[in-house]
mmCIF file with all atom_site columns, C-alpha atoms in Angstrom:
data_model
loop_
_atom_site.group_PDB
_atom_site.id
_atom_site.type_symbol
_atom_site.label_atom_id
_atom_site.label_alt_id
_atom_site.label_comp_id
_atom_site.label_asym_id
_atom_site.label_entity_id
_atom_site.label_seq_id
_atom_site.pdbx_PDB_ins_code
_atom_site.Cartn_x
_atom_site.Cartn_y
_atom_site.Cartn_z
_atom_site.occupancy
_atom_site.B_iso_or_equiv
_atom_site.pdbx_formal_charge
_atom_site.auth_seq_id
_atom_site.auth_comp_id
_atom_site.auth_asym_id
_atom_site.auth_atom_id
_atom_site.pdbx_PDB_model_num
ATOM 1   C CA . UNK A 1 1   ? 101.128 113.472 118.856 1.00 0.00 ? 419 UNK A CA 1
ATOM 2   C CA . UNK A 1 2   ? 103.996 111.306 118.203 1.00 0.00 ? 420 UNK A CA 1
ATOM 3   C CA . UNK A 1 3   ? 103.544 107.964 115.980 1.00 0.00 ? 421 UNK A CA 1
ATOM 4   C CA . UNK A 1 4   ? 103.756 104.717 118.165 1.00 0.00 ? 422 UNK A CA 1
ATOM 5   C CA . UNK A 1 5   ? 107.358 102.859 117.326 1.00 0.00 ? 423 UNK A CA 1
ATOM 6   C CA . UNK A 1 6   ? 106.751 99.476  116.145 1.00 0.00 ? 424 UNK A CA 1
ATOM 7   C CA . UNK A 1 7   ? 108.978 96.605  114.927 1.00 0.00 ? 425 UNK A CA 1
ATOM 8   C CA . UNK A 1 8   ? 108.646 94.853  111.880 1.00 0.00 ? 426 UNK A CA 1
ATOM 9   C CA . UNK A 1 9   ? 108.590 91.070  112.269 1.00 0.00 ? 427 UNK A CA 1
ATOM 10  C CA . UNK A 1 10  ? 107.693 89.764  108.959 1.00 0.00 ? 428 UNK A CA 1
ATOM 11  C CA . UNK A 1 11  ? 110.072 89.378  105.886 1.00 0.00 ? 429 UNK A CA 1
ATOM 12  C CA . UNK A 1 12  ? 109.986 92.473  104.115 1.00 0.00 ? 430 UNK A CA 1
ATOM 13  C CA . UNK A 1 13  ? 111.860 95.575  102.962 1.00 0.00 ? 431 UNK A CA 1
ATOM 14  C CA . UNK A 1 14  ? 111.270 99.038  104.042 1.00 0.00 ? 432 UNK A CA 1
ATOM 15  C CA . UNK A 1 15  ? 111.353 101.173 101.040 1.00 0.00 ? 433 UNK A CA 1
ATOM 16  C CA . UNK A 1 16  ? 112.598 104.819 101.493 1.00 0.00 ? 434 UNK A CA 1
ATOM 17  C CA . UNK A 1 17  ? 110.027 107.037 99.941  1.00 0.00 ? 435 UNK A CA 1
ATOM 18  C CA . UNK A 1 18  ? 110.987 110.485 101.041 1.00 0.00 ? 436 UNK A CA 1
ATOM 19  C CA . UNK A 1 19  ? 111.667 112.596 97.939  1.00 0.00 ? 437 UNK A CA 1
ATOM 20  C CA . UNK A 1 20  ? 108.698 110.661 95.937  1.00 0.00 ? 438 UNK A CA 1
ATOM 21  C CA . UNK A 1 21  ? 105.798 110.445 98.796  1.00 0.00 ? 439 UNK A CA 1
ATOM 22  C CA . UNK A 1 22  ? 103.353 113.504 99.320  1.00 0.00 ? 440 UNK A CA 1
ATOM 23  C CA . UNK A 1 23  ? 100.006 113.111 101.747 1.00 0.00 ? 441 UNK A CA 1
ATOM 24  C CA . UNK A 1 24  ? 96.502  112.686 99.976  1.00 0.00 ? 442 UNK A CA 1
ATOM 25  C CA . UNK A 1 25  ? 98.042  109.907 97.541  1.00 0.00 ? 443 UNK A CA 1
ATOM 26  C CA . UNK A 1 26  ? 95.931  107.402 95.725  1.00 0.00 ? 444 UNK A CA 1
ATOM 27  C CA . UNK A 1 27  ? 95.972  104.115 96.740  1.00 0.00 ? 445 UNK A CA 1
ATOM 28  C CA . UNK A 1 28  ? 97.647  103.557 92.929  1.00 0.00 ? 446 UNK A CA 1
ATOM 29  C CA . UNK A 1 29  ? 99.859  106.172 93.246  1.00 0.00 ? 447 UNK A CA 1
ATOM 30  C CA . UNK A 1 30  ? 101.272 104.651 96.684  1.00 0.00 ? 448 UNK A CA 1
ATOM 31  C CA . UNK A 1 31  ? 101.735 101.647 94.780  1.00 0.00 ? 449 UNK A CA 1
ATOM 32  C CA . UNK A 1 32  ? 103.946 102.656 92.000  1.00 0.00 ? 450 UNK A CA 1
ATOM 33  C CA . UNK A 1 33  ? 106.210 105.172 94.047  1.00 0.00 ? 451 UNK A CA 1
ATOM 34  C CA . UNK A 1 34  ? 106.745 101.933 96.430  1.00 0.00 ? 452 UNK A CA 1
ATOM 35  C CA . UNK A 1 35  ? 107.006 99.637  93.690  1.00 0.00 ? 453 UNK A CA 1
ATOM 36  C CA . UNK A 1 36  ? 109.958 101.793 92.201  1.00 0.00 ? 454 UNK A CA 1
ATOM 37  C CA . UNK A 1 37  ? 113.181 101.630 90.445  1.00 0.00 ? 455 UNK A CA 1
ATOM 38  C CA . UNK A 1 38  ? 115.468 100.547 92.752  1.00 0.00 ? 456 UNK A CA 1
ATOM 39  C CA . UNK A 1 39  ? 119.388 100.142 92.248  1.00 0.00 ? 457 UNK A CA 1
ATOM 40  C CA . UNK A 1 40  ? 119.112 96.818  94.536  1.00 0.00 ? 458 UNK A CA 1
ATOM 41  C CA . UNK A 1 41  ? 120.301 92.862  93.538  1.00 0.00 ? 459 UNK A CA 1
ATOM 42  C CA . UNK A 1 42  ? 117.337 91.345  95.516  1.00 0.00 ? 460 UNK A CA 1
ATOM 43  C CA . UNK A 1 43  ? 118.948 87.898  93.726  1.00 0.00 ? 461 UNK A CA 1
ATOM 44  C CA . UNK A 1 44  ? 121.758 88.483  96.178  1.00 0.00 ? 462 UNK A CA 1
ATOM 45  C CA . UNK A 1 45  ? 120.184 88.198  99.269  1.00 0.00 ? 463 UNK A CA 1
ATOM 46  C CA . UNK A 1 46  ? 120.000 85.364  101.698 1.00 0.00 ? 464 UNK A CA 1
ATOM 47  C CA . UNK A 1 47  ? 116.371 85.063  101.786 1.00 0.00 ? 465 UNK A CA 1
ATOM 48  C CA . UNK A 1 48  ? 113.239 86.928  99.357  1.00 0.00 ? 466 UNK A CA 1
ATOM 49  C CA . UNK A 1 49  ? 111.030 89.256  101.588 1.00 0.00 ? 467 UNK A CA 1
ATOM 50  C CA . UNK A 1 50  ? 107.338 88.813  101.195 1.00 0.00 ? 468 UNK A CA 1
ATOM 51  C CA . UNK A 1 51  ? 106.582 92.124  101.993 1.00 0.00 ? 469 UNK A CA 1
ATOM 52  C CA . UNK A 1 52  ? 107.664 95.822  100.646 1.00 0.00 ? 470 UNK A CA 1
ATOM 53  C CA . UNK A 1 53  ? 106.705 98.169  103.495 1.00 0.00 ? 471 UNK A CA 1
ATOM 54  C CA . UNK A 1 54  ? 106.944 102.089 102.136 1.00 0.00 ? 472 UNK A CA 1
ATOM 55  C CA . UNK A 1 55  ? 108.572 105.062 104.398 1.00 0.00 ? 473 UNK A CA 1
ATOM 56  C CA . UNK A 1 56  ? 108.365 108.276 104.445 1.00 0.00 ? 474 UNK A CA 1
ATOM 57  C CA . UNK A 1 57  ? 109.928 110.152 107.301 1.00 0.00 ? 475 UNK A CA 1
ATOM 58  C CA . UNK A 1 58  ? 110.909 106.562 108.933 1.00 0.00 ? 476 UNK A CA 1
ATOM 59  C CA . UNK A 1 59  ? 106.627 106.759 109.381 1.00 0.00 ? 477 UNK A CA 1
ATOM 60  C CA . UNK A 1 60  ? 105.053 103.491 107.127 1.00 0.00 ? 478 UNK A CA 1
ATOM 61  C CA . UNK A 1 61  ? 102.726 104.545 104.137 1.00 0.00 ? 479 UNK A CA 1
ATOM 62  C CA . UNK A 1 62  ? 102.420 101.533 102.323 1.00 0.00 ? 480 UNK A CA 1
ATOM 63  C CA . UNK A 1 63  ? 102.297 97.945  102.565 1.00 0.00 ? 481 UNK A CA 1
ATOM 64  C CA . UNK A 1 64  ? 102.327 95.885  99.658  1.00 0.00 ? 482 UNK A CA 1
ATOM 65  C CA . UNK A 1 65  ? 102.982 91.532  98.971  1.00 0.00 ? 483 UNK A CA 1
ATOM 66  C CA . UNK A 1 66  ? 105.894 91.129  97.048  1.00 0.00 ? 484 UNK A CA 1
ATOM 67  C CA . UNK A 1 67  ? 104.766 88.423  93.744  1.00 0.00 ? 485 UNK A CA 1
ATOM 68  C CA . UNK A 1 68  ? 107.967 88.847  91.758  1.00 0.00 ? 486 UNK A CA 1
ATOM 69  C CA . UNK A 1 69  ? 110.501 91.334  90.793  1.00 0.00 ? 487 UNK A CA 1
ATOM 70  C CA . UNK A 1 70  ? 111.174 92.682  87.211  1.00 0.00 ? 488 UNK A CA 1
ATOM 71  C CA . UNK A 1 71  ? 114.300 94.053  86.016  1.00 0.00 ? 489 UNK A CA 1
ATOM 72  C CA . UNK A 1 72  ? 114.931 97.730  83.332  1.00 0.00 ? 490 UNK A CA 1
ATOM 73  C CA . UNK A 1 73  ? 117.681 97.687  80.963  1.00 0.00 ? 491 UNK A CA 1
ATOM 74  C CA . UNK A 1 74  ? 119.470 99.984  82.836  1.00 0.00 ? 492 UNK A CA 1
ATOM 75  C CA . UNK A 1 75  ? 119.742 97.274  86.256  1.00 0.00 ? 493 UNK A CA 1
ATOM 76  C CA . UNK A 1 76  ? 117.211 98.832  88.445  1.00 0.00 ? 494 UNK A CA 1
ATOM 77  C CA . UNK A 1 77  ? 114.681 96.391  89.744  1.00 0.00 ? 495 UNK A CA 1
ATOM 78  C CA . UNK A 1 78  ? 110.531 96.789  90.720  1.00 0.00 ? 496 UNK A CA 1
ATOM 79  C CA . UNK A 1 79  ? 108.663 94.556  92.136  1.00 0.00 ? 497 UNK A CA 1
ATOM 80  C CA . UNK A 1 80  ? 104.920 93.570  91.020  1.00 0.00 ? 498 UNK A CA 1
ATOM 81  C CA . UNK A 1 81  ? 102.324 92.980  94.539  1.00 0.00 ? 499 UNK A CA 1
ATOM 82  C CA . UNK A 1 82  ? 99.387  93.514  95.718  1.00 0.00 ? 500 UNK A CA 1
ATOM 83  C CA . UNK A 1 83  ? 98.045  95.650  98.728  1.00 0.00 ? 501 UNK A CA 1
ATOM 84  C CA . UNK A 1 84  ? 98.625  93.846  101.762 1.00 0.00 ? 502 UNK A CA 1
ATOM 85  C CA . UNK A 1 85  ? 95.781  94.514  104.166 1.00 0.00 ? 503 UNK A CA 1
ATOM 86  C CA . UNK A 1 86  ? 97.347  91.956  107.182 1.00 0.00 ? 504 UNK A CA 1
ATOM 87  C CA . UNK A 1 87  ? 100.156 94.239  107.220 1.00 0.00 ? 505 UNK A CA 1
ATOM 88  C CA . UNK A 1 88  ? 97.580  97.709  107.578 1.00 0.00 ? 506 UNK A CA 1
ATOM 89  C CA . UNK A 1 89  ? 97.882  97.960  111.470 1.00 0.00 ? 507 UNK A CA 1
ATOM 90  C CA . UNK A 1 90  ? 101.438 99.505  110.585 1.00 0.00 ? 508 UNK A CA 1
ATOM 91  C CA . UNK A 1 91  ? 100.221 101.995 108.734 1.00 0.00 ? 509 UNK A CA 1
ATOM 92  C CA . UNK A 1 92  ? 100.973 105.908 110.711 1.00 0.00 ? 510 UNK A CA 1
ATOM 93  C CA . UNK A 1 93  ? 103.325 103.713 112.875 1.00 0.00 ? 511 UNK A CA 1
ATOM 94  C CA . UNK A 1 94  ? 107.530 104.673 113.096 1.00 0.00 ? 512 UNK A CA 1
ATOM 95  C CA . UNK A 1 95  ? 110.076 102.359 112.511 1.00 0.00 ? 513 UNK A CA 1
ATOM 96  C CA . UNK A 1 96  ? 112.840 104.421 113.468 1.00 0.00 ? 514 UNK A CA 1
ATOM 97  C CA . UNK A 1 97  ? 114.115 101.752 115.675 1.00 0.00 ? 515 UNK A CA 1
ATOM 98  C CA . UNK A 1 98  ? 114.785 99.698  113.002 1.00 0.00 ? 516 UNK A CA 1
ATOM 99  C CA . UNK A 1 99  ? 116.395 102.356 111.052 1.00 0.00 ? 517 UNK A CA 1
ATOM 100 C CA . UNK A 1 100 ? 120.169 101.325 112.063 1.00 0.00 ? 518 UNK A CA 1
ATOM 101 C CA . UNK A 1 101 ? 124.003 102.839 110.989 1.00 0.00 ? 519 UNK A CA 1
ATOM 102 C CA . UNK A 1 102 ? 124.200 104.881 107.461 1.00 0.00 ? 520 UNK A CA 1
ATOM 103 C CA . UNK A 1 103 ? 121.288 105.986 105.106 1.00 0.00 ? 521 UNK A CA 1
ATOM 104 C CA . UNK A 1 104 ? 119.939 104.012 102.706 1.00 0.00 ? 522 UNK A CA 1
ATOM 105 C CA . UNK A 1 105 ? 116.871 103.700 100.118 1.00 0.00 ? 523 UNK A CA 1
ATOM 106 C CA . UNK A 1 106 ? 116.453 100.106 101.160 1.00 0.00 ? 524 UNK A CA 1
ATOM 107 C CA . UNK A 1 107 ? 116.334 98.316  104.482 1.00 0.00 ? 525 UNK A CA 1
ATOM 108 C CA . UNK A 1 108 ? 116.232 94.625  104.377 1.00 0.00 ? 526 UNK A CA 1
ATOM 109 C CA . UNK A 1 109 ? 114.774 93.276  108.102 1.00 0.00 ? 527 UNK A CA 1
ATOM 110 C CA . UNK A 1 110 ? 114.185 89.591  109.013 1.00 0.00 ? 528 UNK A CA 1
ATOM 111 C CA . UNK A 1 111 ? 116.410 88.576  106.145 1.00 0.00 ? 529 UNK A CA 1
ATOM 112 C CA . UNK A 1 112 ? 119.587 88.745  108.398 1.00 0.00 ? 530 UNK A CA 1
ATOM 113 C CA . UNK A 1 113 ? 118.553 92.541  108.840 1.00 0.00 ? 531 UNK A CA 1
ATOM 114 C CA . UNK A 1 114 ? 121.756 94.247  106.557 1.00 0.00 ? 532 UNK A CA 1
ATOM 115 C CA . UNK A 1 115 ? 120.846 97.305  105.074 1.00 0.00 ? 533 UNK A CA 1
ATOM 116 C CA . UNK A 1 116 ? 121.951 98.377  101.163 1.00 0.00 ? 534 UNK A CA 1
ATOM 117 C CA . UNK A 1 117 ? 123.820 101.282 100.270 1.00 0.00 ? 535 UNK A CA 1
ATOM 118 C CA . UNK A 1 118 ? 122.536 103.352 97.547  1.00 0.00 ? 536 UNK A CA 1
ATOM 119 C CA . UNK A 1 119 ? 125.770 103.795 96.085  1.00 0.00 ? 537 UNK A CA 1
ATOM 120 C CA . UNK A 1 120 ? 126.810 100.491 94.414  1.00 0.00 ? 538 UNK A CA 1
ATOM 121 C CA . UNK A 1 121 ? 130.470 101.192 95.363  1.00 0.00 ? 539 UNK A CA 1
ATOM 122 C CA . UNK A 1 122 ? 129.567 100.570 98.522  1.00 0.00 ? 540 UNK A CA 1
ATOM 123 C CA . UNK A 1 123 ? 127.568 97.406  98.134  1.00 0.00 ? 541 UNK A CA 1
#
């Protein structure tokens, strides 16, 4: 059966998770594969999402508040939350139609909806 599509509406970013996410994950282990290192300047956007929403397969395994973000030595940024259970009713849901133009690790939506690049040159 195919996922319902859903929109997003609330400030957030959808976090790519593909290469990291495997079923049967602990609720932990969703955490800090959403939470990630991320090569993203979240200082540099127009607005802060409240929300990191995880993807694997454009299908949404995780939903987490955003509290802060921290930052490694080497630039790449994580951000410290908590589950978000308001969010839950996108859980199993697609968001493929939000998924727009070139790949990326990071979609920003309801922040002016402009995705990031992975490659910095690009940025």
């Amino acid at each position: 059966m195919k996922p319902e599509d859903v929109r997003i509406t609330e400030p957030a970013i959808l976090l790519v998770l593909n290469r990291t996410y495997r079923q049967g994950m602990s609720g932990e282990e969703l955490y800090e594969i959403t939470r990630g290192n991320w090569r993203i300047k979240p200082e540099r956007w127009p607005a802060q999402p409240r929300y990191a929403i995880g993807i694997a397969q454009m299908i949404v395994v995780s939903v987490f508040e955003i509290e802060s973000w921290t930052e490694d030595k080497s630039g790449r940024v994580s951000f410290i939350g908590k589950p978000a259970p308001e969010l839950e009713h996108y859980l199993g849901k697609s968001v493929r139609l939000q998924k727009g133009g070139k790949k990326s690790e990071v979609l920003r939506i309801n922040l002016l909806a402009i995705t990031s690049d992975p490659n910095p040159e690009n940025r």
